[in-house]
CSV table of C-alpha atoms in Angstrom, one decimal:
chain,number,residue,atom,x,y,z
A,581,MET,CA,20.4,106.7,-125.6
A,582,LYS,CA,21.5,109.7,-127.5
A,583,TYR,CA,23.8,112.4,-126.1
A,584,PRO,CA,21.7,115.6,-125.9
A,585,GLY,CA,24.4,118.1,-126.4
A,586,LYS,CA,25.4,119.8,-129.7
A,587,ARG,CA,29.0,119.5,-130.9
A,588,LEU,CA,30.6,122.9,-131.6
A,589,PRO,CA,32.2,122.8,-135.1
A,590,LEU,CA,36.0,123.1,-135.2
A,591,VAL,CA,38.1,124.4,-138.1
A,592,ALA,CA,41.9,123.7,-137.7
A,593,ALA,CA,44.6,125.2,-139.9
A,594,ASN,CA,47.6,123.0,-140.3
A,595,TRP,CA,50.3,125.2,-141.8
A,596,LYS,CA,52.8,122.3,-142.0
A,597,MET,CA,56.3,123.6,-142.8
A,598,ASN,CA,55.2,126.9,-144.3
A,599,THR,CA,55.6,130.6,-143.7
A,600,LEU,CA,58.4,132.3,-141.7
A,601,PRO,CA,57.8,133.5,-138.2
A,602,GLY,CA,57.8,137.2,-139.3
A,603,GLY,CA,54.8,136.6,-141.6
A,604,ALA,CA,52.7,134.4,-139.3
A,605,GLY,CA,50.9,137.2,-137.5
A,606,ALA,CA,50.0,138.9,-140.8
A,607,LEU,CA,48.5,135.7,-142.2
A,608,VAL,CA,46.3,135.3,-139.1
A,609,GLU,CA,45.2,139.0,-139.4
A,610,GLU,CA,44.2,138.3,-143.1
A,611,TYR,CA,41.9,135.6,-141.8
A,612,GLY,CA,39.7,138.4,-140.4
A,613,ASP,CA,38.1,139.1,-137.0
A,614,GLU,CA,35.0,137.0,-137.9
A,615,MET,CA,37.1,133.9,-137.4
A,616,LEU,CA,37.8,134.8,-133.8
A,617,CYS,CA,34.1,134.7,-132.8
A,618,GLY,CA,34.4,131.2,-131.3
A,619,ASN,CA,31.8,129.5,-133.6
A,620,PRO,CA,33.2,127.5,-135.2
A,621,GLU,CA,36.2,127.1,-132.9
A,622,LEU,CA,39.4,128.1,-134.8
A,623,VAL,CA,42.7,126.3,-134.1
A,624,VAL,CA,45.9,127.4,-135.8
A,625,CYS,CA,48.7,124.9,-135.9
A,626,PRO,CA,51.9,126.7,-137.2
A,627,PRO,CA,55.5,125.4,-137.2
A,628,PHE,CA,57.0,125.1,-133.7
A,629,THR,CA,59.2,128.3,-134.3
A,630,HIS,CA,56.0,130.4,-134.6
A,631,LEU,CA,54.2,129.3,-131.5
A,632,ALA,CA,55.3,131.9,-129.0
A,633,ALA,CA,54.7,134.9,-131.2
A,634,LEU,CA,51.5,133.6,-132.7
A,635,GLY,CA,50.0,132.9,-129.3
A,636,LEU,CA,50.3,136.6,-128.6
A,637,THR,CA,48.6,137.5,-131.9
A,638,LEU,CA,45.7,135.1,-131.3
A,639,GLY,CA,45.2,136.0,-127.7
A,640,ALA,CA,42.2,134.5,-126.0
A,641,ALA,CA,40.0,134.6,-129.1
A,642,GLY,CA,41.8,131.8,-131.1
A,643,CYS,CA,43.3,128.5,-130.1
A,644,LEU,CA,46.9,127.7,-130.6
A,645,GLY,CA,47.9,124.2,-131.6
A,646,ALA,CA,51.1,122.3,-132.4
A,647,GLN,CA,51.8,119.8,-135.1
A,648,ASN,CA,53.2,117.0,-132.9
A,649,CYS,CA,54.7,116.3,-129.5
A,650,SER,CA,57.0,113.8,-127.9
A,651,GLU,CA,55.8,110.8,-125.9
A,652,HIS,CA,58.4,111.7,-123.3
A,653,LEU,CA,58.1,114.2,-120.4
A,654,SER,CA,61.7,115.3,-120.6
A,655,GLY,CA,65.2,114.0,-120.9
A,656,ALA,CA,68.0,113.3,-123.5
A,657,PHE,CA,65.7,113.3,-126.6
A,658,THR,CA,67.4,115.6,-129.1
A,659,SER,CA,65.0,117.5,-131.4
A,660,GLU,CA,61.9,116.5,-129.4
A,661,ILE,CA,59.3,118.9,-127.9
A,662,SER,CA,57.2,117.8,-124.9
A,663,ALA,CA,53.6,118.4,-124.3
A,664,ALA,CA,54.5,120.3,-121.1
A,665,MET,CA,56.6,122.7,-123.3
A,666,LEU,CA,53.7,123.2,-125.7
A,667,ARG,CA,51.3,123.9,-122.9
A,668,ASP,CA,53.7,126.5,-121.4
A,669,LEU,CA,53.8,128.3,-124.8
A,670,GLY,CA,50.0,128.6,-124.7
A,671,CYS,CA,49.0,125.6,-126.9
A,672,ARG,CA,45.6,124.1,-126.3
A,673,TYR,CA,45.7,121.5,-129.1
A,674,VAL,CA,48.2,119.2,-130.7
A,675,ILE,CA,48.0,117.1,-133.9
A,676,LEU,CA,49.0,113.5,-133.4
A,677,GLY,CA,49.3,110.7,-135.9
A,678,HIS,CA,49.2,112.8,-139.0
A,679,SER,CA,49.6,110.7,-142.1
A,680,GLU,CA,52.7,112.6,-143.2
A,681,CYS,CA,54.4,111.8,-139.8
A,682,ARG,CA,53.4,108.2,-140.0
A,683,LEU,CA,54.8,107.9,-143.6
A,684,ARG,CA,58.1,109.5,-142.7
A,685,ASN,CA,58.7,107.5,-139.5
A,686,PRO,CA,57.6,103.9,-139.4
A,687,MET,CA,57.8,104.0,-135.6
A,688,GLU,CA,55.4,106.9,-135.3
A,689,SER,CA,52.3,104.7,-135.0
A,690,LEU,CA,53.7,102.8,-132.0
A,691,ARG,CA,54.3,106.1,-130.1
A,692,ILE,CA,50.8,107.5,-130.5
A,693,PRO,CA,49.2,106.1,-127.4
A,694,GLU,CA,52.0,107.5,-125.2
A,695,LYS,CA,51.8,110.9,-127.1
A,696,ILE,CA,48.0,111.1,-126.5
A,697,ALA,CA,48.6,110.3,-122.8
A,698,GLN,CA,51.2,113.0,-122.5
A,699,ALA,CA,48.9,115.5,-124.2
A,700,LEU,CA,46.0,114.8,-121.9
A,701,ALA,CA,48.3,114.9,-118.8
A,702,HIS,CA,49.3,118.4,-119.7
A,703,GLY,CA,45.9,119.8,-120.6
A,704,LEU,CA,46.3,119.6,-124.4
A,705,THR,CA,43.4,118.3,-126.6
A,706,PRO,CA,44.8,115.8,-129.1
A,707,ILE,CA,43.7,116.1,-132.7
A,708,TYR,CA,44.2,112.4,-133.5
A,709,CYS,CA,44.5,111.5,-137.2
A,710,CYS,CA,43.5,108.2,-138.7
A,711,GLY,CA,42.9,107.0,-142.2
A,712,GLU,CA,43.6,104.4,-144.9
A,713,ASP,CA,45.8,104.5,-148.0
A,714,LEU,CA,44.9,103.7,-151.6
A,715,PRO,CA,45.7,99.9,-151.6
A,716,ILE,CA,43.7,99.4,-148.4
A,717,ARG,CA,40.7,101.3,-149.9
A,718,GLN,CA,40.9,99.4,-153.2
A,719,SER,CA,41.0,96.1,-151.3
A,720,GLY,CA,37.8,97.0,-149.4
A,721,ALA,CA,39.5,96.6,-146.1
A,722,GLU,CA,39.2,100.3,-145.0
A,723,LEU,CA,36.7,99.6,-142.1
A,724,ASP,CA,38.8,96.9,-140.6
A,725,PHE,CA,41.9,99.0,-141.0
A,726,ILE,CA,40.4,102.1,-139.2
A,727,ALA,CA,39.0,99.8,-136.4
A,728,ARG,CA,42.5,98.5,-135.8
A,729,GLN,CA,44.0,102.0,-135.8
A,730,LEU,CA,41.5,103.2,-133.2
A,731,ALA,CA,42.1,100.1,-131.1
A,732,ASP,CA,45.8,100.3,-131.3
A,733,ASP,CA,46.3,104.1,-130.9
A,734,LEU,CA,43.7,105.3,-128.3
A,735,PRO,CA,45.0,104.7,-124.8
A,736,PRO,CA,42.8,103.6,-121.8
A,737,GLU,CA,42.9,107.1,-120.3
A,738,LEU,CA,40.5,108.2,-123.0
A,739,LYS,CA,37.7,106.2,-121.6
A,740,LEU,CA,37.2,108.9,-119.0
A,741,ASN,CA,38.3,111.7,-121.3
A,742,SER,CA,36.6,111.1,-124.6
A,743,HIS,CA,35.2,114.6,-124.6
A,744,LYS,CA,38.9,115.8,-124.6
A,745,LEU,CA,39.6,114.1,-127.9
A,746,VAL,CA,39.2,115.4,-131.4
A,747,ILE,CA,39.5,112.9,-134.3
A,748,ALA,CA,40.5,113.8,-137.9
A,749,TYR,CA,39.7,111.3,-140.6
A,750,GLU,CA,42.4,111.5,-143.3
A,751,PRO,CA,41.6,109.5,-146.4
A,752,VAL,CA,45.3,109.2,-147.4
A,753,TRP,CA,44.1,107.7,-150.7
A,754,ALA,CA,42.4,111.0,-151.6
A,755,ILE,CA,45.3,113.4,-150.8
A,756,GLY,CA,47.4,114.4,-153.8
A,757,THR,CA,46.3,111.4,-155.9
A,758,GLY,CA,43.6,112.9,-158.1
A,759,LYS,CA,41.0,110.8,-156.4
A,760,HIS,CA,38.4,112.4,-154.2
A,761,ALA,CA,36.2,111.4,-151.2
A,762,SER,CA,32.7,112.7,-151.6
A,763,PRO,CA,30.9,114.2,-148.6
A,764,GLU,CA,28.7,111.1,-148.5
A,765,MET,CA,31.7,108.8,-148.4
A,766,ALA,CA,33.3,110.9,-145.6
A,767,GLN,CA,30.0,110.8,-143.7
A,768,GLN,CA,29.9,107.1,-143.9
A,769,MET,CA,33.4,106.8,-142.4
A,770,HIS,CA,32.6,109.3,-139.7
A,771,VAL,CA,29.5,107.3,-138.7
A,772,PHE,CA,31.7,104.2,-138.5
A,773,ILE,CA,34.4,105.9,-136.4
A,774,ARG,CA,31.8,107.2,-134.0
A,775,SER,CA,30.2,103.8,-133.7
A,776,ARG,CA,33.6,102.3,-132.8
A,777,LEU,CA,34.3,105.0,-130.3
A,778,LYS,CA,30.9,104.2,-128.6
A,779,ASP,CA,31.9,100.6,-128.4
A,780,MET,CA,35.2,101.6,-126.7
A,781,MET,CA,34.1,104.5,-124.6
A,782,GLY,CA,30.3,104.5,-124.3
A,783,ILE,CA,27.8,107.3,-124.9
A,784,GLU,CA,30.3,110.0,-124.1
A,785,ALA,CA,31.7,109.3,-127.6
A,786,GLU,CA,28.8,111.4,-128.9
A,787,ARG,CA,30.7,114.4,-127.6
A,788,THR,CA,33.8,113.7,-129.6
A,789,ARG,CA,34.2,116.0,-132.6
A,790,ILE,CA,35.3,114.2,-135.8
A,791,LEU,CA,36.9,116.3,-138.5
A,792,TYR,CA,37.4,115.6,-142.1
A,793,GLY,CA,41.0,115.9,-143.2
A,794,GLY,CA,41.0,115.2,-146.9
A,795,SER,CA,41.7,117.8,-149.5
A,796,VAL,CA,39.3,120.5,-148.2
A,797,GLN,CA,38.9,123.5,-150.5
A,798,ALA,CA,36.7,126.6,-150.7
A,799,ASP,CA,34.5,125.0,-153.4
A,800,ASN,CA,33.8,121.7,-151.5
A,801,ALA,CA,33.6,122.8,-147.9
A,802,ALA,CA,29.9,123.3,-147.9
A,803,GLY,CA,29.2,119.7,-149.0
A,804,PHE,CA,31.2,118.4,-146.1
A,805,ALA,CA,29.6,120.9,-143.6
A,806,SER,CA,26.2,119.6,-144.7
A,807,GLN,CA,26.9,116.1,-143.3
A,808,THR,CA,25.6,115.3,-139.8
A,809,ASP,CA,28.7,113.6,-138.4
A,810,ILE,CA,31.4,115.9,-140.0
A,811,ASP,CA,32.0,118.3,-137.1
A,812,GLY,CA,34.7,120.4,-138.8
A,813,VAL,CA,37.8,120.1,-140.9
A,814,LEU,CA,41.6,119.9,-140.7
A,815,VAL,CA,42.8,122.1,-143.5
A,816,GLY,CA,46.3,122.0,-145.0
A,817,GLY,CA,47.2,124.1,-148.1
A,818,ALA,CA,44.0,126.1,-148.2
A,819,SER,CA,44.7,127.5,-144.7
A,820,LEU,CA,47.6,129.4,-146.3
A,821,LYS,CA,45.2,131.2,-148.6
A,822,PRO,CA,43.1,133.6,-146.5
A,823,ALA,CA,40.2,134.0,-148.9
A,824,ASP,CA,39.8,130.3,-149.4
A,825,PHE,CA,40.2,129.6,-145.7
A,826,ARG,CA,37.5,132.2,-144.9
A,827,ALA,CA,35.1,130.4,-147.3
A,828,ILE,CA,35.8,127.1,-145.6
A,829,PHE,CA,35.3,128.6,-142.2
A,830,GLY,CA,32.1,130.3,-143.3
A,831,ALA,CA,30.6,126.9,-144.4
A,832,PHE,CA,31.0,125.6,-140.9
A,833,ALA,CA,29.9,128.8,-139.3
A,834,ALA,CA,26.5,128.2,-140.9
A,835,LYS,CA,26.5,124.6,-139.5
A,836,GLY,CA,27.1,125.9,-136.0
A,837,GLN,CA,24.2,128.3,-135.9
């Protein structure tokens, strides 16, 4: 049985720790009004300090996202930000399990199921990141590794909420290493991820959007957009360059028509 619906492409801008709050609105304005049309869906994930002001700039036309959240609801957790706080600021999405967070904090992976559960409980859509590093890719164990990540990280709540999940495949081995994942290689991994989701969650997994989160640039976006199971992209550095980001967005706008 095949899910009959069509997945709306999603293009997410992960600004990481870049820009100052005063320049955030101007950067979004440089993206252009065509990005606020709703197809593809645009999600902007700025630093925490920018969320309140940027939510006003985006309004109802764009989606505001955060780059992480706590696994706790509230309490004595210095420096943490809860999913409830993000939702109150107008966020609709939150990135969880990004490779940079996992690398900096060895405990991060253990917290992801609870973070996803908190996000869902407060009306946030998780953009859950998974992906293998270079030694795992070179050993040929990438499929086993991704299968374990999915099994370990995705909580039981998702069985009834798989349509509220977005997955971003991050080939860590292809980020800043000089190596590249071709669109065909990315497609193969996306097919595998979707098959594992179906095993875990059933046919509803056909509704889950799977983004590519490698080094997406203006000159390679069309190749990724041409692949059936690449439903969008999670863009890092190129999202800080409006002309490049418009080109990436345009590649997926054509896919969504």
